[in-house]
Amino acid sequence: MQLSITGHHVEITDALRSYVEEKIQRIERHFDHVTNVHVVLRVEKLQQKAEATLHVSGGDIYADDTQEDMYAAIDGLIPKLDRQVLKHKEKLHQRSRGHGRPDHAEANQ
């Protein structure tokens, strides 16, 4: 998995970089087909915003979170990504089993 972190109006320190890497590992535990992750950390007036785009097999997943603290924004972002990754994984699993396709249900009758 390739991880890139970008900062808009914020300097990406080693502490921020290692914190994001540590949190992204949680997503990789649930779904190992994540090829590329792009995280953007930005400051908008008094709000800290963390957003991420995951490139996975079958599409892209995007989530963002805004808090008053950057670490809290990252903490809020990860569960959103995690839920979407698990949902994407379940969809892939159902497709591979043939569920959810109307033509497959008709063929069994």
Backbone as CSV, one residue per row, in Angstrom:
resi,resn,N_x,N_y,N_z,CA_x,CA_y,CA_z,C_x,C_y,C_z
1,MET,0.847,-1.177,0.000,0.000,0.000,0.000,0.891,1.238,0.000
2,GLN,0.543,2.148,-0.875,1.296,3.387,-0.994,0.521,4.496,-0.293
3,LEU,1.177,5.241,0.585,0.531,6.293,1.359,1.180,7.624,1.042
4,SER,0.359,8.611,0.679,0.873,9.969,0.481,0.061,10.914,1.353
5,ILE,0.760,11.816,2.032,0.138,12.766,2.934,0.494,14.166,2.463
6,THR,-0.525,14.997,2.310,-0.351,16.363,1.844,-0.931,17.309,2.874
7,GLY,-0.305,18.459,3.044,-0.811,19.460,3.967,-1.129,20.756,3.246
8,HIS,-2.304,21.310,3.503,-2.687,22.620,2.974,-2.780,23.574,4.156
9,HIS,-1.903,24.554,4.181,-1.821,25.529,5.266,-1.449,24.878,6.593
10,VAL,-0.819,23.741,6.530,-0.334,23.057,7.725,0.932,22.281,7.347
11,GLU,1.894,22.308,8.235,3.132,21.567,8.009,2.954,20.132,8.499
12,ILE,3.338,19.188,7.664,3.239,17.783,8.027,4.487,17.418,8.826
13,THR,4.317,17.307,10.127,5.439,16.954,10.992,5.598,15.432,11.020
14,ASP,6.711,14.997,11.563,6.944,13.556,11.694,5.901,12.916,12.595
15,ALA,5.474,13.649,13.622,4.469,13.121,14.545,3.128,12.925,13.829
16,LEU,2.716,13.909,13.020,1.468,13.780,12.259,1.559,12.637,11.259
17,ARG,2.680,12.547,10.564,2.867,11.497,9.562,2.791,10.100,10.206
18,SER,3.470,9.916,11.315,3.453,8.599,11.960,2.067,8.298,12.536
19,TYR,1.346,9.332,13.014,0.003,9.130,13.549,-0.948,8.660,12.455
20,VAL,-0.875,9.294,11.282,-1.724,8.903,10.155,-1.370,7.488,9.702
21,GLU,-0.084,7.192,9.584,0.335,5.846,9.164,-0.183,4.779,10.123
22,GLU,-0.097,5.068,11.420,-0.562,4.123,12.429,-2.067,3.880,12.299
23,LYS,-2.832,4.939,12.069,-4.283,4.818,11.975,-4.712,4.125,10.678
24,ILE,-4.008,4.372,9.584,-4.350,3.758,8.302,-4.107,2.247,8.350
25,GLN,-3.185,1.794,9.192,-2.928,0.360,9.320,-4.185,-0.395,9.729
26,ARG,-5.081,0.268,10.478,-6.339,-0.354,10.899,-7.184,-0.748,9.690
27,ILE,-7.196,0.103,8.693,-7.978,-0.176,7.485,-7.349,-1.313,6.701
28,GLU,-6.043,-1.328,6.663,-5.341,-2.372,5.912,-5.556,-3.756,6.547
29,ARG,-5.809,-3.807,7.844,-6.084,-5.088,8.505,-7.394,-5.695,8.016
30,HIS,-8.381,-4.833,7.704,-9.687,-5.327,7.287,-9.762,-5.653,5.804
31,PHE,-8.971,-4.959,4.990,-9.079,-5.135,3.549,-7.699,-4.922,2.942
32,ASP,-7.108,-5.982,2.416,-5.729,-5.885,1.939,-5.607,-5.518,0.460
33,HIS,-6.725,-5.168,-0.188,-6.672,-4.773,-1.592,-6.621,-3.253,-1.768
34,VAL,-6.173,-2.535,-0.754,-5.989,-1.088,-0.843,-4.644,-0.864,-1.515
35,THR,-4.658,-0.200,-2.685,-3.419,-0.014,-3.420,-2.761,1.324,-3.123
36,ASN,-3.576,2.365,-2.908,-3.046,3.702,-2.761,-3.943,4.492,-1.810
37,VAL,-3.343,5.257,-0.911,-4.093,6.116,0.000,-3.516,7.513,-0.098
38,HIS,-4.402,8.498,-0.303,-3.969,9.891,-0.340,-4.710,10.638,0.762
39,VAL,-3.957,11.162,1.727,-4.527,11.885,2.862,-4.171,13.358,2.724
40,VAL,-5.178,14.222,2.872,-4.967,15.662,2.829,-5.379,16.227,4.186
41,LEU,-4.442,16.913,4.822,-4.709,17.584,6.091,-4.709,19.078,5.809
42,ARG,-5.772,19.767,6.202,-5.855,21.188,5.902,-6.443,21.968,7.070
43,VAL,-6.101,23.249,7.100,-6.637,24.162,8.099,-7.511,25.163,7.369
44,GLU,-8.772,25.270,7.802,-9.716,26.224,7.243,-10.221,27.100,8.376
45,LYS,-9.681,28.290,8.465,-9.968,29.222,9.560,-9.705,28.560,10.900
46,LEU,-10.719,28.274,11.693,-10.504,27.668,13.002,-10.726,26.168,12.996
47,GLN,-11.036,25.599,11.856,-11.331,24.171,11.750,-10.150,23.421,11.133
48,GLN,-9.916,22.232,11.658,-8.898,21.321,11.120,-9.640,20.235,10.360
49,LYS,-9.241,19.992,9.121,-9.949,19.022,8.293,-8.988,17.946,7.808
50,ALA,-9.425,16.703,7.935,-8.669,15.561,7.424,-9.550,14.861,6.402
51,GLU,-9.004,14.613,5.222,-9.748,13.891,4.197,-8.828,12.862,3.562
52,ALA,-9.433,11.779,3.111,-8.638,10.688,2.546,-9.386,10.050,1.389
53,THR,-8.614,9.637,0.397,-9.132,8.884,-0.738,-8.363,7.573,-0.805
54,LEU,-9.091,6.473,-0.765,-8.496,5.148,-0.872,-8.789,4.601,-2.259
55,HIS,-7.753,4.156,-2.933,-7.922,3.495,-4.223,-7.896,1.998,-3.945
56,VAL,-9.045,1.368,-4.152,-9.175,-0.056,-3.885,-9.592,-0.761,-5.166
57,SER,-9.463,-2.074,-5.173,-9.923,-2.830,-6.331,-11.432,-2.665,-6.444
58,GLY,-11.882,-2.134,-7.549,-13.306,-1.935,-7.753,-13.765,-0.505,-7.560
59,GLY,-12.876,0.433,-7.230,-13.305,1.822,-7.106,-12.472,2.617,-6.124
60,ASP,-12.982,3.807,-5.802,-12.333,4.703,-4.858,-13.272,4.944,-3.684
61,ILE,-12.697,5.155,-2.523,-13.463,5.446,-1.313,-12.959,6.764,-0.758
62,TYR,-13.899,7.679,-0.443,-13.543,9.005,0.059,-14.270,9.265,1.370
63,ALA,-13.578,9.905,2.302,-14.201,10.338,3.559,-13.446,11.560,4.064
64,ASP,-14.141,12.366,4.864,-13.488,13.509,5.499,-14.107,13.752,6.865
65,ASP,-13.391,14.505,7.681,-13.880,14.864,9.006,-13.277,16.201,9.393
66,THR,-14.067,17.025,10.074,-13.637,18.347,10.506,-13.803,18.460,12.012
67,GLN,-12.745,18.875,12.672,-12.744,19.061,14.125,-11.938,20.317,14.453
68,GLU,-11.852,20.650,15.729,-11.033,21.787,16.157,-9.578,21.379,16.349
69,ASP,-9.316,20.075,16.433,-7.970,19.552,16.614,-7.662,18.578,15.479
70,MET,-6.456,18.643,14.926,-6.104,17.804,13.776,-6.106,16.325,14.152
71,TYR,-5.613,15.991,15.322,-5.596,14.587,15.747,-7.019,14.050,15.917
72,ALA,-7.915,14.895,16.417,-9.319,14.489,16.552,-9.957,14.308,15.178
73,ALA,-9.588,15.144,14.213,-10.106,15.007,12.849,-9.643,13.690,12.228
74,ILE,-8.390,13.330,12.463,-7.872,12.059,11.950,-8.589,10.899,12.632
75,ASP,-8.793,11.017,13.956,-9.515,9.979,14.685,-10.949,9.834,14.192
76,GLY,-11.591,10.925,13.777,-12.951,10.860,13.248,-13.002,10.325,11.835
77,LEU,-11.933,10.525,11.089,-11.863,10.087,9.695,-11.741,8.570,9.576
78,ILE,-10.953,7.964,10.410,-10.636,6.542,10.284,-11.871,5.643,10.416
79,PRO,-12.762,5.850,11.394,-13.952,4.984,11.448,-14.857,5.128,10.225
80,LYS,-14.922,6.326,9.650,-15.724,6.520,8.441,-15.144,5.708,7.286
81,LEU,-13.835,5.771,7.133,-13.183,4.980,6.082,-13.352,3.489,6.337
82,ASP,-13.210,3.103,7.584,-13.309,1.697,7.952,-14.688,1.133,7.605
83,ARG,-15.743,1.878,7.926,-17.102,1.424,7.609,-17.281,1.279,6.097
84,GLN,-16.780,2.255,5.333,-16.935,2.182,3.884,-16.136,1.028,3.289
85,VAL,-14.955,0.775,3.822,-14.126,-0.334,3.327,-14.814,-1.663,3.607
86,LEU,-15.358,-1.823,4.815,-16.060,-3.070,5.140,-17.290,-3.250,4.257
87,LYS,-18.001,-2.171,3.975,-19.166,-2.239,3.096,-18.744,-2.629,1.675
88,HIS,-17.644,-2.037,1.199,-17.120,-2.363,-0.126,-16.683,-3.823,-0.184
89,LYS,-16.041,-4.285,0.866,-15.579,-5.676,0.923,-16.774,-6.629,0.880
90,GLU,-17.843,-6.296,1.602,-19.045,-7.129,1.613,-19.692,-7.166,0.225
91,LYS,-19.721,-6.029,-0.459,-20.288,-5.998,-1.813,-19.487,-6.889,-2.758
92,LEU,-18.164,-6.816,-2.659,-17.328,-7.665,-3.508,-17.565,-9.141,-3.209
93,HIS,-17.713,-9.452,-1.939,-17.950,-10.840,-1.524,-19.291,-11.337,-2.068
94,GLN,-20.330,-10.507,-1.995,-21.638,-10.897,-2.502,-21.621,-11.074,-4.014
95,ARG,-20.910,-10.215,-4.715,-20.822,-10.342,-6.172,-20.111,-11.627,-6.568
96,SER,-19.062,-11.971,-5.825,-18.322,-13.181,-6.179,-19.145,-14.440,-5.895
97,ARG,-20.072,-14.354,-4.976,-20.959,-15.471,-4.660,-22.181,-15.512,-5.562
98,GLY,-22.404,-14.432,-6.312,-23.544,-14.409,-7.218,-24.804,-13.841,-6.617
99,HIS,-24.733,-13.294,-5.400,-25.909,-12.696,-4.776,-26.117,-11.290,-5.312
100,GLY,-27.366,-10.872,-5.325,-27.668,-9.505,-5.717,-27.825,-9.312,-7.213
101,ARG,-27.669,-10.379,-7.999,-27.853,-10.263,-9.449,-29.169,-10.930,-9.807
102,PRO,-30.112,-10.183,-10.375,-31.417,-10.760,-10.678,-31.350,-11.899,-11.693
103,ASP,-30.444,-11.830,-12.665,-30.366,-12.888,-13.673,-29.886,-14.201,-13.059
104,HIS,-29.086,-14.138,-12.016,-28.628,-15.346,-11.346,-29.776,-16.022,-10.591
105,ALA,-30.639,-15.244,-9.995,-31.771,-15.801,-9.249,-32.744,-16.493,-10.199
106,GLU,-32.934,-15.911,-11.384,-33.850,-16.505,-12.354,-33.285,-17.816,-12.916
107,ALA,-31.960,-17.889,-13.040,-31.341,-19.089,-13.607,-31.488,-20.298,-12.679
108,ASN,-31.608,-20.047,-11.376,-31.748,-21.138,-10.411,-33.158,-21.684,-10.336
109,GLN,-34.137,-21.013,-10.906,-35.528,-21.451,-10.794,-35.910,-22.412,-11.899
